JSON list of C-alpha atoms in Angstrom, two decimals:
[
{"chain": "A", "resi": 1055, "resn": "ASN", "atom": "CA", "xyz": [73.47, -136.33, 65.26]},
{"chain": "A", "resi": 1056, "resn": "VAL", "atom": "CA", "xyz": [70.43, -138.38, 66.18]},
{"chain": "A", "resi": 1057, "resn": "ASN", "atom": "CA", "xyz": [70.04, -142.10, 65.51]},
{"chain": "A", "resi": 1058, "resn": "LEU", "atom": "CA", "xyz": [66.51, -143.20, 64.64]},
{"chain": "A", "resi": 1059, "resn": "GLY", "atom": "CA", "xyz": [67.48, -146.78, 63.92]},
{"chain": "A", "resi": 1060, "resn": "TRP", "atom": "CA", "xyz": [68.82, -146.04, 60.46]},
{"chain": "A", "resi": 1061, "resn": "THR", "atom": "CA", "xyz": [71.14, -148.80, 59.28]},
{"chain": "A", "resi": 1062, "resn": "GLY", "atom": "CA", "xyz": [74.83, -148.25, 58.62]},
{"chain": "A", "resi": 1063, "resn": "SER", "atom": "CA", "xyz": [78.10, -148.55, 60.47]},
{"chain": "A", "resi": 1064, "resn": "GLY", "atom": "CA", "xyz": [78.94, -144.88, 60.00]},
{"chain": "A", "resi": 1065, "resn": "SER", "atom": "CA", "xyz": [77.08, -141.78, 61.15]},
{"chain": "A", "resi": 1066, "resn": "GLU", "atom": "CA", "xyz": [73.36, -140.99, 61.06]},
{"chain": "A", "resi": 1067, "resn": "SER", "atom": "CA", "xyz": [72.19, -137.39, 60.68]},
{"chain": "A", "resi": 1068, "resn": "VAL", "atom": "CA", "xyz": [68.74, -135.86, 61.00]},
{"chain": "A", "resi": 1069, "resn": "LEU", "atom": "CA", "xyz": [68.59, -132.75, 58.82]},
{"chain": "A", "resi": 1070, "resn": "GLY", "atom": "CA", "xyz": [64.88, -131.97, 58.69]},
{"chain": "A", "resi": 1071, "resn": "GLY", "atom": "CA", "xyz": [61.68, -132.39, 60.68]},
{"chain": "A", "resi": 1072, "resn": "CYS", "atom": "CA", "xyz": [58.01, -131.49, 60.40]},
{"chain": "A", "resi": 1073, "resn": "VAL", "atom": "CA", "xyz": [54.53, -132.23, 61.72]},
{"chain": "A", "resi": 1074, "resn": "ASN", "atom": "CA", "xyz": [51.53, -133.14, 59.56]},
{"chain": "A", "resi": 1075, "resn": "PRO", "atom": "CA", "xyz": [49.05, -130.47, 60.75]},
{"chain": "A", "resi": 1076, "resn": "THR", "atom": "CA", "xyz": [46.09, -132.69, 59.84]},
{"chain": "A", "resi": 1077, "resn": "THR", "atom": "CA", "xyz": [47.08, -135.92, 61.57]},
{"chain": "A", "resi": 1078, "resn": "GLY", "atom": "CA", "xyz": [49.72, -134.75, 64.07]},
{"chain": "A", "resi": 1079, "resn": "ALA", "atom": "CA", "xyz": [52.25, -137.30, 62.81]},
{"chain": "A", "resi": 1080, "resn": "ASN", "atom": "CA", "xyz": [55.92, -136.31, 63.19]},
{"chain": "A", "resi": 1081, "resn": "TYR", "atom": "CA", "xyz": [58.52, -136.82, 60.45]},
{"chain": "A", "resi": 1082, "resn": "ALA", "atom": "CA", "xyz": [62.32, -136.69, 60.35]},
{"chain": "A", "resi": 1083, "resn": "SER", "atom": "CA", "xyz": [64.52, -136.76, 57.25]},
{"chain": "A", "resi": 1084, "resn": "GLY", "atom": "CA", "xyz": [68.25, -137.16, 56.73]},
{"chain": "A", "resi": 1085, "resn": "TRP", "atom": "CA", "xyz": [70.84, -139.76, 55.83]},
{"chain": "A", "resi": 1086, "resn": "SER", "atom": "CA", "xyz": [73.19, -142.40, 57.10]},
{"chain": "A", "resi": 1087, "resn": "SER", "atom": "CA", "xyz": [76.73, -142.59, 55.76]},
{"chain": "A", "resi": 1088, "resn": "THR", "atom": "CA", "xyz": [79.72, -144.88, 55.63]},
{"chain": "A", "resi": 1089, "resn": "GLY", "atom": "CA", "xyz": [82.71, -143.20, 54.07]},
{"chain": "A", "resi": 1090, "resn": "SER", "atom": "CA", "xyz": [81.52, -141.40, 50.94]},
{"chain": "A", "resi": 1091, "resn": "ALA", "atom": "CA", "xyz": [78.31, -143.47, 50.60]},
{"chain": "A", "resi": 1092, "resn": "TYR", "atom": "CA", "xyz": [75.08, -141.74, 51.63]},
{"chain": "A", "resi": 1093, "resn": "VAL", "atom": "CA", "xyz": [71.73, -143.46, 52.19]},
{"chain": "A", "resi": 1094, "resn": "PRO", "atom": "CA", "xyz": [68.55, -141.29, 52.41]},
{"chain": "A", "resi": 1095, "resn": "HIS", "atom": "CA", "xyz": [66.05, -141.85, 55.21]},
{"chain": "A", "resi": 1096, "resn": "ILE", "atom": "CA", "xyz": [62.60, -140.75, 56.38]},
{"chain": "A", "resi": 1097, "resn": "SER", "atom": "CA", "xyz": [61.14, -141.83, 59.71]},
{"chain": "A", "resi": 1098, "resn": "ARG", "atom": "CA", "xyz": [57.65, -141.27, 61.14]},
{"chain": "A", "resi": 1099, "resn": "THR", "atom": "CA", "xyz": [56.01, -141.44, 64.54]},
{"chain": "A", "resi": 1100, "resn": "PRO", "atom": "CA", "xyz": [52.27, -140.93, 65.13]},
{"chain": "A", "resi": 1101, "resn": "GLY", "atom": "CA", "xyz": [51.15, -138.13, 67.42]},
{"chain": "A", "resi": 1102, "resn": "ALA", "atom": "CA", "xyz": [53.62, -136.61, 69.85]},
{"chain": "A", "resi": 1103, "resn": "PRO", "atom": "CA", "xyz": [57.16, -138.03, 69.59]},
{"chain": "A", "resi": 1104, "resn": "SER", "atom": "CA", "xyz": [56.97, -141.29, 71.52]},
{"chain": "A", "resi": 1105, "resn": "GLY", "atom": "CA", "xyz": [60.34, -142.84, 70.80]},
{"chain": "A", "resi": 1106, "resn": "THR", "atom": "CA", "xyz": [58.75, -145.31, 68.37]},
{"chain": "A", "resi": 1107, "resn": "TRP", "atom": "CA", "xyz": [59.72, -144.36, 64.83]},
{"chain": "A", "resi": 1108, "resn": "THR", "atom": "CA", "xyz": [58.92, -146.27, 61.66]},
{"chain": "A", "resi": 1109, "resn": "GLU", "atom": "CA", "xyz": [61.42, -146.20, 58.81]},
{"chain": "A", "resi": 1110, "resn": "ALA", "atom": "CA", "xyz": [59.97, -145.40, 55.36]},
{"chain": "A", "resi": 1111, "resn": "THR", "atom": "CA", "xyz": [60.66, -147.55, 52.31]},
{"chain": "A", "resi": 1112, "resn": "LEU", "atom": "CA", "xyz": [62.05, -145.31, 49.56]},
{"chain": "A", "resi": 1113, "resn": "THR", "atom": "CA", "xyz": [61.89, -147.58, 46.53]},
{"chain": "A", "resi": 1114, "resn": "GLY", "atom": "CA", "xyz": [64.18, -146.39, 43.76]},
{"chain": "A", "resi": 1115, "resn": "PHE", "atom": "CA", "xyz": [66.10, -143.95, 45.96]},
{"chain": "A", "resi": 1116, "resn": "THR", "atom": "CA", "xyz": [68.79, -145.83, 47.84]},
{"chain": "A", "resi": 1117, "resn": "SER", "atom": "CA", "xyz": [71.79, -143.53, 47.42]},
{"chain": "A", "resi": 1118, "resn": "GLY", "atom": "CA", "xyz": [71.80, -139.84, 48.32]},
{"chain": "A", "resi": 1119, "resn": "SER", "atom": "CA", "xyz": [70.52, -137.56, 51.05]},
{"chain": "A", "resi": 1120, "resn": "LEU", "atom": "CA", "xyz": [67.38, -135.78, 52.22]},
{"chain": "A", "resi": 1121, "resn": "LEU", "atom": "CA", "xyz": [67.97, -132.33, 53.68]},
{"chain": "A", "resi": 1122, "resn": "ALA", "atom": "CA", "xyz": [64.50, -130.95, 54.44]},
{"chain": "A", "resi": 1123, "resn": "ILE", "atom": "CA", "xyz": [60.88, -132.03, 54.89]},
{"chain": "A", "resi": 1124, "resn": "ALA", "atom": "CA", "xyz": [57.54, -130.20, 55.17]},
{"chain": "A", "resi": 1125, "resn": "SER", "atom": "CA", "xyz": [53.81, -130.93, 55.26]},
{"chain": "A", "resi": 1126, "resn": "ASP", "atom": "CA", "xyz": [50.69, -128.95, 54.39]},
{"chain": "A", "resi": 1127, "resn": "GLY", "atom": "CA", "xyz": [48.29, -131.53, 55.80]},
{"chain": "A", "resi": 1128, "resn": "THR", "atom": "CA", "xyz": [47.66, -133.12, 52.40]},
{"chain": "A", "resi": 1129, "resn": "TYR", "atom": "CA", "xyz": [51.21, -133.86, 51.32]},
{"chain": "A", "resi": 1130, "resn": "VAL", "atom": "CA", "xyz": [54.42, -134.65, 53.17]},
{"chain": "A", "resi": 1131, "resn": "VAL", "atom": "CA", "xyz": [57.34, -133.61, 50.93]},
{"chain": "A", "resi": 1132, "resn": "ALA", "atom": "CA", "xyz": [61.07, -134.17, 51.50]},
{"chain": "A", "resi": 1133, "resn": "VAL", "atom": "CA", "xyz": [63.88, -132.91, 49.26]},
{"chain": "A", "resi": 1134, "resn": "GLY", "atom": "CA", "xyz": [67.54, -133.75, 48.72]},
{"chain": "A", "resi": 1135, "resn": "GLY", "atom": "CA", "xyz": [69.79, -135.11, 46.01]},
{"chain": "A", "resi": 1136, "resn": "SER", "atom": "CA", "xyz": [71.47, -138.14, 44.53]},
{"chain": "A", "resi": 1137, "resn": "THR", "atom": "CA", "xyz": [74.82, -136.76, 45.76]},
{"chain": "A", "resi": 1138, "resn": "TYR", "atom": "CA", "xyz": [75.21, -134.46, 48.72]},
{"chain": "A", "resi": 1139, "resn": "ASN", "atom": "CA", "xyz": [76.41, -130.90, 48.07]},
{"chain": "A", "resi": 1140, "resn": "SER", "atom": "CA", "xyz": [76.79, -131.22, 44.31]},
{"chain": "A", "resi": 1141, "resn": "SER", "atom": "CA", "xyz": [75.55, -128.84, 41.63]},
{"chain": "A", "resi": 1142, "resn": "SER", "atom": "CA", "xyz": [75.47, -131.75, 39.17]},
{"chain": "A", "resi": 1143, "resn": "ALA", "atom": "CA", "xyz": [73.40, -134.05, 41.39]},
{"chain": "A", "resi": 1144, "resn": "ASP", "atom": "CA", "xyz": [69.91, -135.13, 40.44]},
{"chain": "A", "resi": 1145, "resn": "GLY", "atom": "CA", "xyz": [67.46, -133.30, 42.68]},
{"chain": "A", "resi": 1146, "resn": "LYS", "atom": "CA", "xyz": [65.13, -135.62, 44.58]},
{"chain": "A", "resi": 1147, "resn": "VAL", "atom": "CA", "xyz": [61.57, -134.88, 45.73]},
{"chain": "A", "resi": 1148, "resn": "VAL", "atom": "CA", "xyz": [60.08, -137.61, 47.94]},
{"chain": "A", "resi": 1149, "resn": "TRP", "atom": "CA", "xyz": [56.37, -137.21, 48.63]},
{"chain": "A", "resi": 1150, "resn": "SER", "atom": "CA", "xyz": [53.43, -138.94, 50.28]},
{"chain": "A", "resi": 1151, "resn": "ASN", "atom": "CA", "xyz": [49.74, -138.07, 50.10]},
{"chain": "A", "resi": 1152, "resn": "ASN", "atom": "CA", "xyz": [48.61, -140.76, 52.55]},
{"chain": "A", "resi": 1153, "resn": "ASP", "atom": "CA", "xyz": [50.48, -139.58, 55.67]},
{"chain": "A", "resi": 1154, "resn": "GLY", "atom": "CA", "xyz": [53.53, -141.74, 55.11]},
{"chain": "A", "resi": 1155, "resn": "THR", "atom": "CA", "xyz": [51.85, -145.04, 54.26]},
{"chain": "A", "resi": 1156, "resn": "SER", "atom": "CA", "xyz": [53.68, -145.01, 50.92]},
{"chain": "A", "resi": 1157, "resn": "TRP", "atom": "CA", "xyz": [56.24, -142.76, 49.27]},
{"chain": "A", "resi": 1158, "resn": "ASN", "atom": "CA", "xyz": [56.89, -141.65, 45.70]},
{"chain": "A", "resi": 1159, "resn": "ILE", "atom": "CA", "xyz": [60.05, -140.23, 44.11]},
{"chain": "A", "resi": 1160, "resn": "THR", "atom": "CA", "xyz": [60.35, -137.39, 41.59]},
{"chain": "A", "resi": 1161, "resn": "THR", "atom": "CA", "xyz": [63.80, -136.90, 40.05]},
{"chain": "A", "resi": 1162, "resn": "LEU", "atom": "CA", "xyz": [64.91, -133.51, 38.71]},
{"chain": "A", "resi": 1163, "resn": "SER", "atom": "CA", "xyz": [67.78, -134.64, 36.48]},
{"chain": "A", "resi": 1164, "resn": "GLY", "atom": "CA", "xyz": [70.96, -132.60, 36.81]},
{"chain": "A", "resi": 1165, "resn": "SER", "atom": "CA", "xyz": [69.31, -129.85, 38.83]},
{"chain": "A", "resi": 1166, "resn": "GLY", "atom": "CA", "xyz": [71.69, -130.02, 41.79]},
{"chain": "A", "resi": 1167, "resn": "ASP", "atom": "CA", "xyz": [70.69, -131.12, 45.29]},
{"chain": "A", "resi": 1168, "resn": "LEU", "atom": "CA", "xyz": [67.68, -129.49, 46.94]},
{"chain": "A", "resi": 1169, "resn": "ARG", "atom": "CA", "xyz": [68.17, -128.15, 50.47]},
{"chain": "A", "resi": 1170, "resn": "GLY", "atom": "CA", "xyz": [64.94, -126.43, 51.50]},
{"chain": "A", "resi": 1171, "resn": "ILE", "atom": "CA", "xyz": [61.20, -126.96, 50.99]},
{"chain": "A", "resi": 1172, "resn": "THR", "atom": "CA", "xyz": [58.10, -125.02, 52.02]},
{"chain": "A", "resi": 1173, "resn": "HIS", "atom": "CA", "xyz": [54.53, -124.26, 50.93]},
{"chain": "A", "resi": 1174, "resn": "ASP", "atom": "CA", "xyz": [52.25, -121.23, 51.02]},
{"chain": "A", "resi": 1175, "resn": "GLY", "atom": "CA", "xyz": [49.26, -122.99, 52.59]},
{"chain": "A", "resi": 1176, "resn": "SER", "atom": "CA", "xyz": [47.28, -122.63, 49.38]},
{"chain": "A", "resi": 1177, "resn": "GLY", "atom": "CA", "xyz": [48.76, -125.42, 47.30]},
{"chain": "A", "resi": 1178, "resn": "LYS", "atom": "CA", "xyz": [52.03, -123.93, 46.03]},
{"chain": "A", "resi": 1179, "resn": "TRP", "atom": "CA", "xyz": [55.28, -125.61, 46.98]},
{"chain": "A", "resi": 1180, "resn": "CYS", "atom": "CA", "xyz": [58.77, -124.14, 46.66]},
{"chain": "A", "resi": 1181, "resn": "ALA", "atom": "CA", "xyz": [62.15, -125.91, 46.86]},
{"chain": "A", "resi": 1182, "resn": "VAL", "atom": "CA", "xyz": [65.63, -124.34, 46.78]},
{"chain": "A", "resi": 1183, "resn": "GLY", "atom": "CA", "xyz": [69.17, -125.70, 46.57]},
{"chain": "A", "resi": 1184, "resn": "THR", "atom": "CA", "xyz": [72.69, -125.56, 45.16]},
{"chain": "A", "resi": 1185, "resn": "SER", "atom": "CA", "xyz": [73.84, -122.84, 42.75]},
{"chain": "A", "resi": 1186, "resn": "GLY", "atom": "CA", "xyz": [70.71, -120.78, 43.36]},
{"chain": "A", "resi": 1187, "resn": "ILE", "atom": "CA", "xyz": [68.19, -123.30, 42.01]},
{"chain": "A", "resi": 1188, "resn": "ILE", "atom": "CA", "xyz": [64.51, -122.73, 42.77]},
{"chain": "A", "resi": 1189, "resn": "TYR", "atom": "CA", "xyz": [61.65, -125.02, 41.77]},
{"chain": "A", "resi": 1190, "resn": "THR", "atom": "CA", "xyz": [57.91, -124.66, 42.33]},
{"chain": "A", "resi": 1191, "resn": "SER", "atom": "CA", "xyz": [54.96, -127.01, 42.04]},
{"chain": "A", "resi": 1192, "resn": "THR", "atom": "CA", "xyz": [51.22, -126.78, 42.63]},
{"chain": "A", "resi": 1193, "resn": "ASN", "atom": "CA", "xyz": [50.79, -130.55, 42.67]},
{"chain": "A", "resi": 1194, "resn": "PRO", "atom": "CA", "xyz": [53.65, -132.69, 43.98]},
{"chain": "A", "resi": 1195, "resn": "SER", "atom": "CA", "xyz": [51.88, -135.89, 42.90]},
{"chain": "A", "resi": 1196, "resn": "SER", "atom": "CA", "xyz": [52.02, -134.75, 39.26]},
{"chain": "A", "resi": 1197, "resn": "GLY", "atom": "CA", "xyz": [55.82, -134.91, 39.29]},
{"chain": "A", "resi": 1198, "resn": "THR", "atom": "CA", "xyz": [55.93, -131.47, 37.67]},
{"chain": "A", "resi": 1199, "resn": "TRP", "atom": "CA", "xyz": [58.35, -128.97, 39.20]},
{"chain": "A", "resi": 1200, "resn": "THR", "atom": "CA", "xyz": [59.08, -125.77, 37.31]},
{"chain": "A", "resi": 1201, "resn": "SER", "atom": "CA", "xyz": [62.53, -124.17, 37.41]},
{"chain": "A", "resi": 1202, "resn": "ARG", "atom": "CA", "xyz": [62.54, -120.47, 38.37]},
{"chain": "A", "resi": 1203, "resn": "THR", "atom": "CA", "xyz": [65.22, -117.82, 37.87]},
{"chain": "A", "resi": 1204, "resn": "SER", "atom": "CA", "xyz": [66.67, -116.79, 41.21]},
{"chain": "A", "resi": 1205, "resn": "GLY", "atom": "CA", "xyz": [69.21, -114.27, 39.97]},
{"chain": "A", "resi": 1206, "resn": "THR", "atom": "CA", "xyz": [72.01, -115.81, 42.03]},
{"chain": "A", "resi": 1207, "resn": "SER", "atom": "CA", "xyz": [74.50, -118.66, 41.71]},
{"chain": "A", "resi": 1208, "resn": "ASN", "atom": "CA", "xyz": [75.02, -118.84, 45.46]},
{"chain": "A", "resi": 1209, "resn": "ASN", "atom": "CA", "xyz": [73.90, -122.01, 47.20]},
{"chain": "A", "resi": 1210, "resn": "LEU", "atom": "CA", "xyz": [70.48, -121.56, 48.79]},
{"chain": "A", "resi": 1211, "resn": "TRP", "atom": "CA", "xyz": [70.06, -123.31, 52.13]},
{"chain": "A", "resi": 1212, "resn": "ASN", "atom": "CA", "xyz": [66.48, -122.75, 53.15]},
{"chain": "A", "resi": 1213, "resn": "VAL", "atom": "CA", "xyz": [63.11, -121.28, 52.20]},
{"chain": "A", "resi": 1214, "resn": "ALA", "atom": "CA", "xyz": [60.01, -120.25, 54.13]},
{"chain": "A", "resi": 1215, "resn": "HIS", "atom": "CA", "xyz": [56.65, -118.62, 53.45]},
{"chain": "A", "resi": 1216, "resn": "ASP", "atom": "CA", "xyz": [55.54, -115.57, 55.41]},
{"chain": "A", "resi": 1217, "resn": "THR", "atom": "CA", "xyz": [51.74, -115.77, 55.40]},
{"chain": "A", "resi": 1218, "resn": "SER", "atom": "CA", "xyz": [51.30, -112.30, 56.93]},
{"chain": "A", "resi": 1219, "resn": "ALA", "atom": "CA", "xyz": [53.33, -110.67, 54.15]},
{"chain": "A", "resi": 1220, "resn": "GLY", "atom": "CA", "xyz": [52.23, -113.17, 51.48]},
{"chain": "A", "resi": 1221, "resn": "GLU", "atom": "CA", "xyz": [55.74, -113.90, 50.25]},
{"chain": "A", "resi": 1222, "resn": "PHE", "atom": "CA", "xyz": [58.36, -116.62, 49.98]},
{"chain": "A", "resi": 1223, "resn": "LEU", "atom": "CA", "xyz": [61.79, -115.94, 51.46]},
{"chain": "A", "resi": 1224, "resn": "ALA", "atom": "CA", "xyz": [64.94, -117.89, 50.53]},
{"chain": "A", "resi": 1225, "resn": "VAL", "atom": "CA", "xyz": [68.36, -117.64, 52.17]},
{"chain": "A", "resi": 1226, "resn": "GLY", "atom": "CA", "xyz": [71.85, -118.89, 51.38]},
{"chain": "A", "resi": 1227, "resn": "GLU", "atom": "CA", "xyz": [75.57, -118.29, 51.11]},
{"chain": "A", "resi": 1228, "resn": "ASN", "atom": "CA", "xyz": [77.24, -114.88, 50.91]},
{"chain": "A", "resi": 1229, "resn": "LYS", "atom": "CA", "xyz": [74.36, -113.29, 52.84]},
{"chain": "A", "resi": 1230, "resn": "THR", "atom": "CA", "xyz": [71.88, -114.11, 50.09]},
{"chain": "A", "resi": 1231, "resn": "LEU", "atom": "CA", "xyz": [68.27, -113.22, 50.89]},
{"chain": "A", "resi": 1232, "resn": "LEU", "atom": "CA", "xyz": [65.60, -113.46, 48.16]},
{"chain": "A", "resi": 1233, "resn": "SER", "atom": "CA", "xyz": [61.89, -112.72, 48.23]},
{"chain": "A", "resi": 1234, "resn": "SER", "atom": "CA", "xyz": [58.96, -113.53, 45.96]},
{"chain": "A", "resi": 1235, "resn": "SER", "atom": "CA", "xyz": [55.24, -112.87, 46.20]},
{"chain": "A", "resi": 1236, "resn": "ASN", "atom": "CA", "xyz": [54.37, -115.77, 43.92]},
{"chain": "A", "resi": 1237, "resn": "GLY", "atom": "CA", "xyz": [57.35, -118.14, 43.83]},
{"chain": "A", "resi": 1238, "resn": "THR", "atom": "CA", "xyz": [57.90, -117.27, 40.17]},
{"chain": "A", "resi": 1239, "resn": "THR", "atom": "CA", "xyz": [59.70, -113.92, 40.17]},
{"chain": "A", "resi": 1240, "resn": "TRP", "atom": "CA", "xyz": [62.44, -113.40, 42.75]},
{"chain": "A", "resi": 1241, "resn": "SER", "atom": "CA", "xyz": [64.23, -110.26, 43.98]},
{"chain": "A", "resi": 1242, "resn": "ALA", "atom": "CA", "xyz": [67.34, -109.79, 46.10]},
{"chain": "A", "resi": 1243, "resn": "GLU", "atom": "CA", "xyz": [66.80, -108.16, 49.50]},
{"chain": "A", "resi": 1244, "resn": "THR", "atom": "CA", "xyz": [69.25, -106.07, 51.52]},
{"chain": "A", "resi": 1245, "resn": "VAL", "atom": "CA", "xyz": [70.61, -107.95, 54.51]},
{"chain": "A", "resi": 1246, "resn": "PRO", "atom": "CA", "xyz": [71.33, -105.96, 57.71]},
{"chain": "A", "resi": 1247, "resn": "SER", "atom": "CA", "xyz": [74.99, -105.32, 58.44]},
{"chain": "A", "resi": 1248, "resn": "GLY", "atom": "CA", "xyz": [76.82, -107.94, 60.46]},
{"chain": "A", "resi": 1249, "resn": "PRO", "atom": "CA", "xyz": [79.54, -110.52, 59.80]},
{"chain": "A", "resi": 1250, "resn": "GLY", "atom": "CA", "xyz": [81.53, -110.35, 56.57]},
{"chain": "A", "resi": 1251, "resn": "SER", "atom": "CA", "xyz": [80.21, -110.76, 53.06]},
{"chain": "A", "resi": 1252, "resn": "GLY", "atom": "CA", "xyz": [80.97, -114.49, 53.10]},
{"chain": "A", "resi": 1253, "resn": "ALA", "atom": "CA", "xyz": [78.47, -115.23, 55.89]},
{"chain": "A", "resi": 1254, "resn": "THR", "atom": "CA", "xyz": [75.88, -117.90, 55.20]},
{"chain": "A", "resi": 1255, "resn": "LEU", "atom": "CA", "xyz": [72.21, -117.45, 56.05]},
{"chain": "A", "resi": 1256, "resn": "ALA", "atom": "CA", "xyz": [71.31, -121.05, 56.83]},
{"chain": "A", "resi": 1257, "resn": "GLY", "atom": "CA", "xyz": [67.78, -120.89, 58.21]},
{"chain": "A", "resi": 1258, "resn": "ILE", "atom": "CA", "xyz": [64.62, -118.84, 58.00]},
{"chain": "A", "resi": 1259, "resn": "ALA", "atom": "CA", "xyz": [61.18, -119.07, 59.57]},
{"chain": "A", "resi": 1260, "resn": "ALA", "atom": "CA", "xyz": [58.44, -116.53, 58.77]},
{"chain": "A", "resi": 1261, "resn": "ASN", "atom": "CA", "xyz": [59.81, -113.13, 59.85]},
{"chain": "A", "resi": 1262, "resn": "THR", "atom": "CA", "xyz": [63.14, -114.36, 61.25]},
{"chain": "A", "resi": 1263, "resn": "PHE", "atom": "CA", "xyz": [66.40, -115.38, 59.57]},
{"chain": "A", "resi": 1264, "resn": "VAL", "atom": "CA", "xyz": [69.26, -117.20, 61.25]},
{"chain": "A", "resi": 1265, "resn": "GLN", "atom": "CA", "xyz": [72.80, -116.36, 60.21]},
{"chain": "A", "resi": 1266, "resn": "VAL", "atom": "CA", "xyz": [75.57, -118.94, 60.43]},
{"chain": "A", "resi": 1267, "resn": "THR", "atom": "CA", "xyz": [79.09, -117.96, 59.41]}
]
């Protein structure tokens, strides 16, 4: 756990981080909690991490969590939910198109919480989360995110885009690994042998997946 000055008498957790490739600003996303109450947070520092972080104002989103954050140089987009780890939560997409000066909230009612976010470098964004949910958008500022059929009910923990192969890759519980060339149609991939069938694939970056049991 890392404390970036987030308020609360309980614990503070940083779950996601990214760099705006255009400005070099660094972002961290996560939550603070006291008991069962979760408060979402985003913090920003300009340039290389300097120890001076500015807390974002998330108007209209004061209860919930943010689990991942990414930037394509135009947008900074964080995702989470109104309730952590719930398939009945409202999905939350928090985005900025002015490098963190102001933030906007898109709510995906009843979608479940979102746990991973990425982009393909050409304007398409993809978010994944509980019970196999996948959403895509070509314009986060429009508030339009389209639900896609993943073919699984397993929780999805992360998503990445492999530019060399031109495909999205999503990973999750029970050794779930999905691929898509366009973010719309998804197929299950065969995972190499290893720990038991209940293993969770919790992270992925380009050509590498990380397995956590």
